[in-house]
Amino acid sequence: MNFKASILIVDGVSDNLGQMEELLQEHYHVRLARSGEDALRIAQQAPRPDLIVLGGALADADSVRVFQGLTCQVLSADIPVIMLISAGGAELEQRAWREGVADVVQLPFVPGALQARIATQLRLRAADAMLKDQHRHFEHLVAERARDAGLMQDATVLAMAVLAESRDPGVGQHVLRTQRYVTALARELRFVSAYTAELTNEHIALLHKAAPLHDIGKVGVADAVLFKPGKLSDSEFEQMKLHTVYGRDAIAGVERTLGGSNGFLRYAREIAYSHQEKWDGSGYPQGLAGAAIPLSARLMAVADVYDAMITARVYRPAFTHETAVELIRRGRGEHFDPDVVDAMLAIEARFKAIAAEFPPP
């Protein structure tokens, strides 16, 4: 029997409760509460809800009071809350964000949009729980078997790589290829005087370890978007773009757990957050341009795009090595750092050999 996540819906109007229950009960175990008091009581009972929807029929002050009550209780403090707010409730929405709600949906809601928001929050909660379990496991393993920082780095990479592969079984070879492309690019680029100080042997080794984490944030992207066989709609693309933010937040969470950062975690965070930036400033999530983009992310941008082009997709066949190299050459100074492209052109035979060693599906 498939596990159903539990959702608590809070609304003072029976018709609203019935409408949302009918919308969600096929996929979730739905519980209902008609008042803030009932919601606070149910949220403390086992099994506790995985997500709470505060309906728009509650008074504004009551919605905020319920949310504050949930966050003050140990057993419900980490339950994500989606608040439904009537159109024109800008002041309440701003307060809701300040208080820390997981998401805000304006009324009247679009059923499909509400379902997508709920699915995303549940997926993020599951991913966060998985990460915490992996962190606890590997912290214990590191404490038992070694004290050196290198093993801790390897353990963290393994935990996150396992999490990523749980979403997409084909990602393993992609990770191995892009990791080696980044390393090869860094080794070639270190001979350019502007990069010699940054690309030491020690730093290249850290880049090699950090590169597999570039798409770790995709654990937070809905399956319907991540595996859509075709072009994404504008709204779907906006959801996909968030994988960079989710990845950055995951690495930042590790840094907080460890009480600090190091070169490996810095590179991992930079790569996860900024590998979709473009040299001309037209990328995301920040629209950085030129040298404002971390070098680690500029290396990954070339590696990731090359590998995407030589890999077949549902909507197109794989490009040849020669075509991929030519398209990247054309993107020199626009999509890609000119120096990184020049480094790739100098070692394109090495790229081809890596692709042959770990062939795409």
C-alpha positions as a printed Julia matrix, in Angstrom:
361×3 Matrix{Float64}:
   0.0    0.0     0.0
   1.39   3.41   -0.97
   2.09   5.82    1.87
  -0.1    8.92    1.84
   1.14  12.13    3.37
  -1.15  13.69    5.97
  -2.56  17.19    5.39
  -4.47  19.24    7.95
  -6.87  21.8     6.45
  -8.07  24.61    8.69
 -11.04  26.74    7.62
 -14.05  28.2     9.36
 -16.44  27.47    6.47
 -17.65  23.89    5.93
 -18.04  24.32    2.17
 -14.41  25.4     1.86
 -13.27  22.42    3.89
 -15.33  20.09    1.73
 -14.0   21.56   -1.49
 -10.36  21.17   -0.45
 -10.97  17.72    1.0
 -12.48  16.56   -2.28
  -9.55  18.05   -4.21
  -6.85  16.39   -2.1
  -8.22  13.18   -0.59
  -7.27  10.99   -3.57
  -3.57  11.6    -2.99
  -3.37  12.49    0.71
  -4.76  11.57    4.09
  -6.82  14.68    4.86
  -7.85  15.91    8.3
 -10.08  18.92    8.89
 -10.28  21.61   11.55
 -12.86  24.41   11.76
 -11.01  26.57   14.28
  -7.54  27.54   15.38
  -7.99  25.65   18.66
  -8.86  22.43   16.83
  -5.89  22.9    14.51
  -3.42  23.33   17.37
  -4.81  20.25   19.11
  -4.77  18.02   16.02
  -1.24  19.13   15.08
   0.06  17.68   18.36
  -1.63  14.32   17.91
   0.04  11.29   16.33
   0.33  10.85   13.47
   1.16  14.53   13.13
   0.34  16.22    9.81
   3.06  16.56    7.19
   1.63  19.89    6.0
  -1.01  22.38    7.14
  -3.23  24.55    4.91
  -4.69  27.6     6.64
  -7.86  28.49    4.74
  -8.93  31.96    3.72
 -12.12  31.96    5.82
 -10.17  32.4     9.05
  -9.89  35.94   10.27
  -6.55  37.52    9.4
  -5.47  37.71   13.03
  -6.6   34.13   13.63
  -4.49  32.81   10.72
  -1.37  34.44   12.09
  -2.21  33.36   15.65
  -2.64  29.74   14.56
   0.66  29.82   12.7
   2.46  31.34   15.69
   0.93  28.71   17.95
   2.16  25.92   15.67
   5.72  27.25   15.57
   5.82  27.59   19.35
   4.99  23.91   19.88
   7.93  21.51   19.69
   5.91  18.79   17.96
   4.58  21.07   15.21
   7.32  23.69   14.82
   8.77  22.12   11.68
   5.47  21.42    9.88
   5.29  23.56    6.71
   2.25  25.84    6.49
   0.58  27.13    3.33
  -1.64  30.15    3.97
  -4.56  31.0     1.67
  -5.07  34.77    1.44
  -7.81  36.72   -0.3
  -6.83  38.91   -3.24
  -5.93  42.35   -1.99
  -4.52  41.04    1.28
  -1.04  42.38    0.63
  -0.48  43.44    4.25
  -1.4   39.98    5.56
   0.76  38.33    2.92
   3.78  40.42    3.91
   3.21  39.55    7.56
   2.83  35.88    6.7
   6.18  35.83    4.92
   7.8   37.64    7.86
   6.4   35.09   10.27
   7.93  32.29    8.18
   5.1   30.49    6.38
   6.29  28.01    3.76
   4.1   29.42    0.98
   1.22  31.8     0.27
  -1.59  31.1    -2.22
  -4.02  33.82   -3.26
  -7.76  33.21   -3.34
  -9.63  32.14   -5.28
  -7.05  29.39   -5.75
  -6.53  27.4    -8.95
  -6.92  23.7    -7.98
  -3.94  22.53  -10.04
  -1.74  25.3    -8.68
  -2.65  24.51   -5.07
  -1.95  20.82   -5.65
   1.45  21.7    -7.16
   2.34  23.99   -4.24
   1.39  21.27   -1.75
   3.39  18.63   -3.63
   6.44  20.89   -3.73
   6.33  21.61    0.0
   5.91  17.92    0.83
   8.81  17.05   -1.45
  11.03  19.66    0.19
  10.06  18.35    3.63
  10.92  14.81    2.59
  14.2   15.91    1.06
  15.08  17.85    4.19
  14.31  14.85    6.38
  16.41  12.6     4.14
  19.3   15.03    4.28
  19.08  15.21    8.07
  19.1   11.41    8.29
  22.09  11.23    5.98
  23.91  13.91    7.95
  23.33  12.1    11.24
  24.48   8.82    9.76
  27.63  10.2     8.24
  28.5   12.36   11.24
  28.48   9.19   13.32
  30.52   7.35   10.69
  33.11  10.11   10.51
  33.4   10.32   14.29
  34.08   6.58   14.47
  36.45   6.13   11.55
  38.4    9.36   11.08
  38.95  12.9    12.28
  40.39  14.44    9.14
  38.33  16.9     7.13
  38.88  15.04    3.87
  36.81  12.04    4.92
  34.05  14.31    6.19
  33.92  15.95    2.78
  33.69  12.57    1.05
  30.92  11.5     3.4
  28.9   14.64    2.74
  29.25  14.24   -1.02
  28.14  10.62   -0.8
  25.09  11.52    1.28
  23.96  14.17   -1.18
  24.8   12.15   -4.29
  22.68   9.26   -2.97
  19.83  11.7    -2.43
  20.12  13.03   -5.98
  20.28   9.57   -7.54
  17.11   8.57   -5.71
  15.24  10.97   -8.05
  16.9   10.04  -11.33
  18.66   6.65  -11.7
  20.47   7.86  -14.84
  22.21  10.71  -13.08
  25.22   8.62  -11.97
  27.08   8.65  -15.29
  26.28  12.34  -15.78
  27.83  13.07  -12.39
  30.97  11.12  -13.24
  31.37  12.79  -16.62
  30.8   16.36  -15.46
  33.1   15.82  -12.49
  35.91  14.82  -14.84
  35.18  17.6   -17.34
  35.45  20.2   -14.57
  38.72  18.72  -13.35
  40.17  18.64  -16.86
  39.14  22.25  -17.51
  40.66  23.42  -14.21
  43.94  21.64  -14.92
  44.17  23.31  -18.31
  43.1   26.76  -17.1
  45.67  26.84  -14.29
  48.34  27.63  -16.88
  46.67  30.99  -17.54
  48.33  33.47  -15.18
  45.04  35.0   -14.03
  43.94  31.65  -12.56
  47.21  30.16  -11.27
  46.67  31.32   -7.69
  43.1   29.98   -7.53
  43.6   26.69   -9.36
  46.2   25.04   -7.15
  46.36  21.25   -6.96
  44.58  21.4    -3.61
  41.77  23.56   -4.98
  41.36  21.41   -8.08
  40.99  18.36   -5.83
  38.24  20.17   -3.92
  36.5   21.14   -7.18
  36.62  17.49   -8.22
  34.84  16.52   -4.99
  32.31  19.35   -5.14
  31.27  19.02   -8.79
  28.84  16.07   -8.25
  26.64  18.32   -6.12
  25.79  20.79   -8.89
  22.2   19.53   -9.34
  21.5   18.39   -5.77
  18.71  20.99   -5.6
  16.61  19.06   -8.13
  15.35  16.93   -5.23
  13.03  19.84   -4.54
  11.57  20.02   -8.06
   8.26  18.27   -8.76
   8.44  15.08  -10.85
   5.96  16.51  -13.36
   8.42  19.3   -14.1
  11.69  17.41  -13.72
  10.69  14.56  -16.04
   8.43  16.41  -18.49
   9.08  15.05  -22.01
   9.26  18.35  -23.82
   9.6   22.08  -23.42
   8.63  23.5   -20.05
   5.99  26.2   -19.76
   7.04  29.55  -18.3
   5.68  28.63  -14.87
   7.3   25.19  -14.99
  10.62  26.75  -15.95
  10.36  29.09  -12.97
   9.94  26.0   -10.77
  12.93  24.33  -12.41
  15.08  27.39  -11.86
  14.57  27.03   -8.13
  16.82  23.95   -8.08
  19.77  26.33   -7.82
  18.31  27.9    -4.68
  17.42  24.53   -3.16
  20.97  23.32   -3.83
  22.53  26.37   -2.22
  20.28  26.0     0.82
  21.18  22.32    1.2
  24.91  23.09    1.24
  24.37  26.04    3.57
  22.53  23.67    5.9
  25.59  21.43    6.02
  27.75  24.44    6.86
  25.45  25.35    9.72
  25.48  21.79   11.0
  29.27  21.74   10.99
  29.48  25.19   12.56
  31.49  26.66    9.69
  32.62  26.26    6.11
  35.73  25.21    4.19
  36.99  25.23    0.62
  35.04  22.14   -0.38
  31.7   23.4     0.93
  32.31  26.84   -0.58
  32.9   25.34   -4.02
  29.88  23.04   -3.63
  27.63  25.97   -2.69
  28.96  28.14   -5.53
  28.5   25.41   -8.12
  24.99  24.45   -6.95
  23.79  28.06   -6.86
  25.53  29.65   -9.84
  26.16  27.01  -12.53
  23.17  28.33  -14.55
  24.5   31.89  -14.68
  25.7   33.15  -18.07
  28.72  35.28  -18.91
  26.53  38.01  -20.43
  24.27  38.23  -17.38
  21.23  36.51  -18.91
  21.35  33.43  -16.67
  19.79  32.65  -13.29
  19.16  32.79  -10.36
  20.93  36.13   -9.81
  21.7   37.32  -13.34
  25.41  37.59  -12.54
  27.76  38.54  -15.36
  31.44  38.08  -16.16
  33.87  37.57  -13.31
  31.08  38.15  -10.79
  30.16  34.5   -11.46
  32.34  32.24   -9.29
  35.05  30.47  -11.29
  33.84  27.09  -10.04
  30.39  27.76  -11.54
  31.85  29.0   -14.84
  33.74  25.72  -15.17
  30.62  23.71  -14.38
  28.53  25.69  -16.9
  30.67  24.46  -19.8
  30.88  20.91  -18.44
  27.13  20.67  -17.78
  26.03  22.08  -21.14
  28.45  19.91  -23.1
  27.19  16.8   -21.32
  23.55  17.79  -21.82
  24.12  18.18  -25.55
  25.8   14.79  -26.05
  23.0   13.07  -24.12
  19.79  12.06  -25.92
  16.51  13.53  -24.7
  12.94  12.39  -25.3
  12.44  15.4   -27.57
  15.78  15.24  -29.49
  18.66  12.89  -30.31
  22.11  13.35  -28.83
  24.42  15.84  -30.53
  27.78  14.64  -31.76
  30.91  15.7   -29.91
  31.83  17.97  -32.81
  28.44  19.7   -32.82
  28.49  20.2   -29.06
  31.98  21.71  -29.19
  30.98  24.05  -32.01
  27.87  25.25  -30.18
  29.88  25.96  -27.06
  32.45  27.82  -29.17
  29.65  29.99  -30.53
  28.55  30.73  -26.97
  31.99  32.08  -26.07
  31.6   35.48  -24.43
  27.81  35.18  -24.27
  26.79  32.04  -22.39
  30.3   31.0   -21.37
  33.49  32.49  -19.94
  35.82  32.95  -22.96
  38.81  31.59  -21.02
  36.95  28.43  -20.02
  35.81  27.87  -23.61
  39.4   28.3   -24.81
  40.51  25.73  -22.25
  37.88  23.3   -23.52
  38.9   23.8   -27.14
  42.49  23.04  -26.15
  41.51  19.72  -24.54
  38.43  18.7   -26.52
  39.99  15.3   -27.18
  40.02  14.74  -23.42
  36.3   15.57  -23.25
  35.6   13.05  -25.98
  37.61  10.4   -24.15
  35.72  11.01  -20.88
  32.38  10.67  -22.7
  33.56   7.38  -24.19
  34.72   6.1   -20.81
  31.36   6.84  -19.17
  28.96   6.71  -22.14
  25.58   8.45  -21.93
  22.53   6.15  -22.06
